[in-house]
XYZ file of N, CA and C in Angstrom:
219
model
N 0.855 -1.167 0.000
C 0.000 0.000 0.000
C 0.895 1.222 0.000
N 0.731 2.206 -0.611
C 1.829 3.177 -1.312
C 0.516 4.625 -0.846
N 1.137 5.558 -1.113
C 0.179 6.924 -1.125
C -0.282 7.149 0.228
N -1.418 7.849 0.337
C -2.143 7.784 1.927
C -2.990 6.650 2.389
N -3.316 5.785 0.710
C -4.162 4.666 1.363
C -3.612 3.958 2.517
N -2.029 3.408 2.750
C -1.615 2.955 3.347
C -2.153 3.034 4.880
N -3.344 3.878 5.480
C -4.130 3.819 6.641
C -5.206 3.749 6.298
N -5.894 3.651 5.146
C -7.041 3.021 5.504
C -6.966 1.106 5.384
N -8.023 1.020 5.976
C -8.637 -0.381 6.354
C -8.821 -1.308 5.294
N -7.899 -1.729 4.606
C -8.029 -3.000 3.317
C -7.975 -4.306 3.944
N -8.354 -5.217 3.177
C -8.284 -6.899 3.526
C -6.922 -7.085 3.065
N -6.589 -7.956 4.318
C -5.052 -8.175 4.346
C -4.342 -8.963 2.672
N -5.228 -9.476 2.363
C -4.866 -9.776 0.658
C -4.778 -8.667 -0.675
N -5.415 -7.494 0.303
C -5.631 -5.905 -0.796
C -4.090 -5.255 -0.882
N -3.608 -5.692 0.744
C -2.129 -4.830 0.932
C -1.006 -4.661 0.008
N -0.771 -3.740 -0.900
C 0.389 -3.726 -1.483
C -0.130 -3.877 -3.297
N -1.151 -3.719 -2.705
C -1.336 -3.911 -4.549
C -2.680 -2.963 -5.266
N -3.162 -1.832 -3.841
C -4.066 -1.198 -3.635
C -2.701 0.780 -3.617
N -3.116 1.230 -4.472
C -2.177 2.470 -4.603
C -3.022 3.539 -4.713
N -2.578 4.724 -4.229
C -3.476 5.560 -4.029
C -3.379 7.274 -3.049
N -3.918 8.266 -3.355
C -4.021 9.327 -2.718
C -5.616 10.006 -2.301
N -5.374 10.328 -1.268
C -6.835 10.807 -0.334
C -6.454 12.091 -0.235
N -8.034 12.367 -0.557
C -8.063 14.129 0.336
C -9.064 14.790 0.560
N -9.144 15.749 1.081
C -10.350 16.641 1.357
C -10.407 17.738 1.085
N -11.522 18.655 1.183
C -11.281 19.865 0.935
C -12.735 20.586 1.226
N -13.126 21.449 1.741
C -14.298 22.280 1.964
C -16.085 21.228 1.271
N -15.848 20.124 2.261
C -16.833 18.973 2.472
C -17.239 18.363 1.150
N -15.840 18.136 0.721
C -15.901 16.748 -0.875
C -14.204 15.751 -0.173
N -15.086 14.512 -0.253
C -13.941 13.761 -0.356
C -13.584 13.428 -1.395
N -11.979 12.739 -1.437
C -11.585 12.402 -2.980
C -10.163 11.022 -2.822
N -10.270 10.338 -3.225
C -9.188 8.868 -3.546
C -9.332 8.618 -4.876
N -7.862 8.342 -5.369
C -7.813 7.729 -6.473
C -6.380 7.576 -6.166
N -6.261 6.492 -7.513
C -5.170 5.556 -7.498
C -5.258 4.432 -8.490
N -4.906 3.332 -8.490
C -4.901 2.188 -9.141
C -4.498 0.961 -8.199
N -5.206 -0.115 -8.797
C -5.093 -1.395 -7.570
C -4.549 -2.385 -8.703
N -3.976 -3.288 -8.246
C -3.310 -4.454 -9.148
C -4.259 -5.710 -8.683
N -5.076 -6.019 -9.541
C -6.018 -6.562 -9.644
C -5.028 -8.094 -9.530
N -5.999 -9.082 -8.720
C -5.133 -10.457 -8.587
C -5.218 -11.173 -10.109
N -6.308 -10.900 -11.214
C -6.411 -11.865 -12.364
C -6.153 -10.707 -13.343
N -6.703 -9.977 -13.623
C -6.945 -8.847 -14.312
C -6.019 -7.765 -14.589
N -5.299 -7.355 -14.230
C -4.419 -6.144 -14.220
C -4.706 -4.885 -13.350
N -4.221 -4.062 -13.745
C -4.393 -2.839 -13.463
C -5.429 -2.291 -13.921
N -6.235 -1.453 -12.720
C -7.570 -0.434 -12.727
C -7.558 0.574 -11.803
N -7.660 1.761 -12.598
C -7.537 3.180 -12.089
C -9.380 3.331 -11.293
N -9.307 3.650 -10.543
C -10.421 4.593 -9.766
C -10.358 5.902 -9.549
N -11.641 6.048 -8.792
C -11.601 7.422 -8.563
C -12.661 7.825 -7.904
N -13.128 7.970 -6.348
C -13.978 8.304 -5.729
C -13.913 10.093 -5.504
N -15.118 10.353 -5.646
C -15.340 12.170 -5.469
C -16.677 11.711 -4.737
N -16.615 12.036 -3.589
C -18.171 12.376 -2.969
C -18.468 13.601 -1.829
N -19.198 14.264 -2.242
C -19.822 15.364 -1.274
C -21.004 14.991 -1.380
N -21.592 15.932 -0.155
C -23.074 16.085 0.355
C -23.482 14.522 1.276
N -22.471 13.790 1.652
C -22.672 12.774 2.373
C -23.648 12.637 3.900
N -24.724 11.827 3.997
C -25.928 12.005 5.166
C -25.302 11.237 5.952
N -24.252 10.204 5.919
C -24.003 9.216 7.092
C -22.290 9.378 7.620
N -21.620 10.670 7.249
C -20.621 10.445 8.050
C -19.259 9.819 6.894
N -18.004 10.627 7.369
C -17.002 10.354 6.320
C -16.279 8.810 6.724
N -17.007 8.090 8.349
C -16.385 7.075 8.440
C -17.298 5.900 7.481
N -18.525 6.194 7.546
C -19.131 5.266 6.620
C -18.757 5.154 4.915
N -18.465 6.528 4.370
C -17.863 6.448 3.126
C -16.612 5.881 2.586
N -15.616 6.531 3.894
C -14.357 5.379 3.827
C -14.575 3.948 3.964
N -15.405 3.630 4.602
C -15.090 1.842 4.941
C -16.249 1.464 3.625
N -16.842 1.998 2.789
C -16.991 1.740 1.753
C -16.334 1.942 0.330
N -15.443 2.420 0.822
C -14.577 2.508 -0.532
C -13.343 1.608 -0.092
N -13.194 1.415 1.523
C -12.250 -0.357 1.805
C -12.435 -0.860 1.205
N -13.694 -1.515 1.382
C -14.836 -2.606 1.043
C -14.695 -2.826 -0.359
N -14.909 -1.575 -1.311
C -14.635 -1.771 -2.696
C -13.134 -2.455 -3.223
N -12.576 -1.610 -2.858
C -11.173 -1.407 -2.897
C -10.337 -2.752 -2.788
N -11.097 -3.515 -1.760
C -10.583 -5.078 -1.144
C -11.102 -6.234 -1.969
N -12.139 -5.853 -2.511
C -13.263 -6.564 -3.663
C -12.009 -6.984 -5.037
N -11.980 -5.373 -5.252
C -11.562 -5.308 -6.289
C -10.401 -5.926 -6.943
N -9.624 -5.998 -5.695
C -7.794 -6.399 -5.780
C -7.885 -7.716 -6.172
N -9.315 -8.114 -5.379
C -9.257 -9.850 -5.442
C -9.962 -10.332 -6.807
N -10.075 -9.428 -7.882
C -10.657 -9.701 -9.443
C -9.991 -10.126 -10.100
C-alpha cells in the first residue's frame, strides 16, 4: 500500500497492490489511485463524494470494502 491509502482499512490480501491518494477539501472527499487486480491487471479509480448524510467514516469503509473486492478480481 503506497500513497495515503496505506491507513485506511483494506483486507489483508488488498495490501500492497491497492495504490493511491486521499483528500479533502471544503466537504468533498476524494481517492484515487490504481489497484493491481489479482487476475486482471491494473484499474484506475476514482472516488469524489460530497453532500454525504451518514458520516465520512461510513464512506471510507466503503470505498475499503470496494477497494478489497476489487484487488481480489
Amino acid at each position: 500500500v503506497d500513497g495515503t491509502v496505506h491507513v485506511r482499512q483494506l483486507a489483508p490480501d488488498a495490501r500492497g497492490r491497492v495504490l493511491g491518494k486521499d483528500g479533502y477539501i471544503e466537504g468533498v472527499s476524494s481517492l484515487a489511485g490504481y489497484v493491481k487486480t489479482a487476475h486482471h491487471g491494473l484499474v484506475i479509480y476514482v472516488f469524489l463524494v460530497n453532500d454525504w448524510e451518514h458520516g465520512l467514516d461510513a464512506i471510507w469503509a466503503g470505498e475499503d470494502g470496494f477497494l478489497s473486492r476489487l484487488a481480489r478480481y
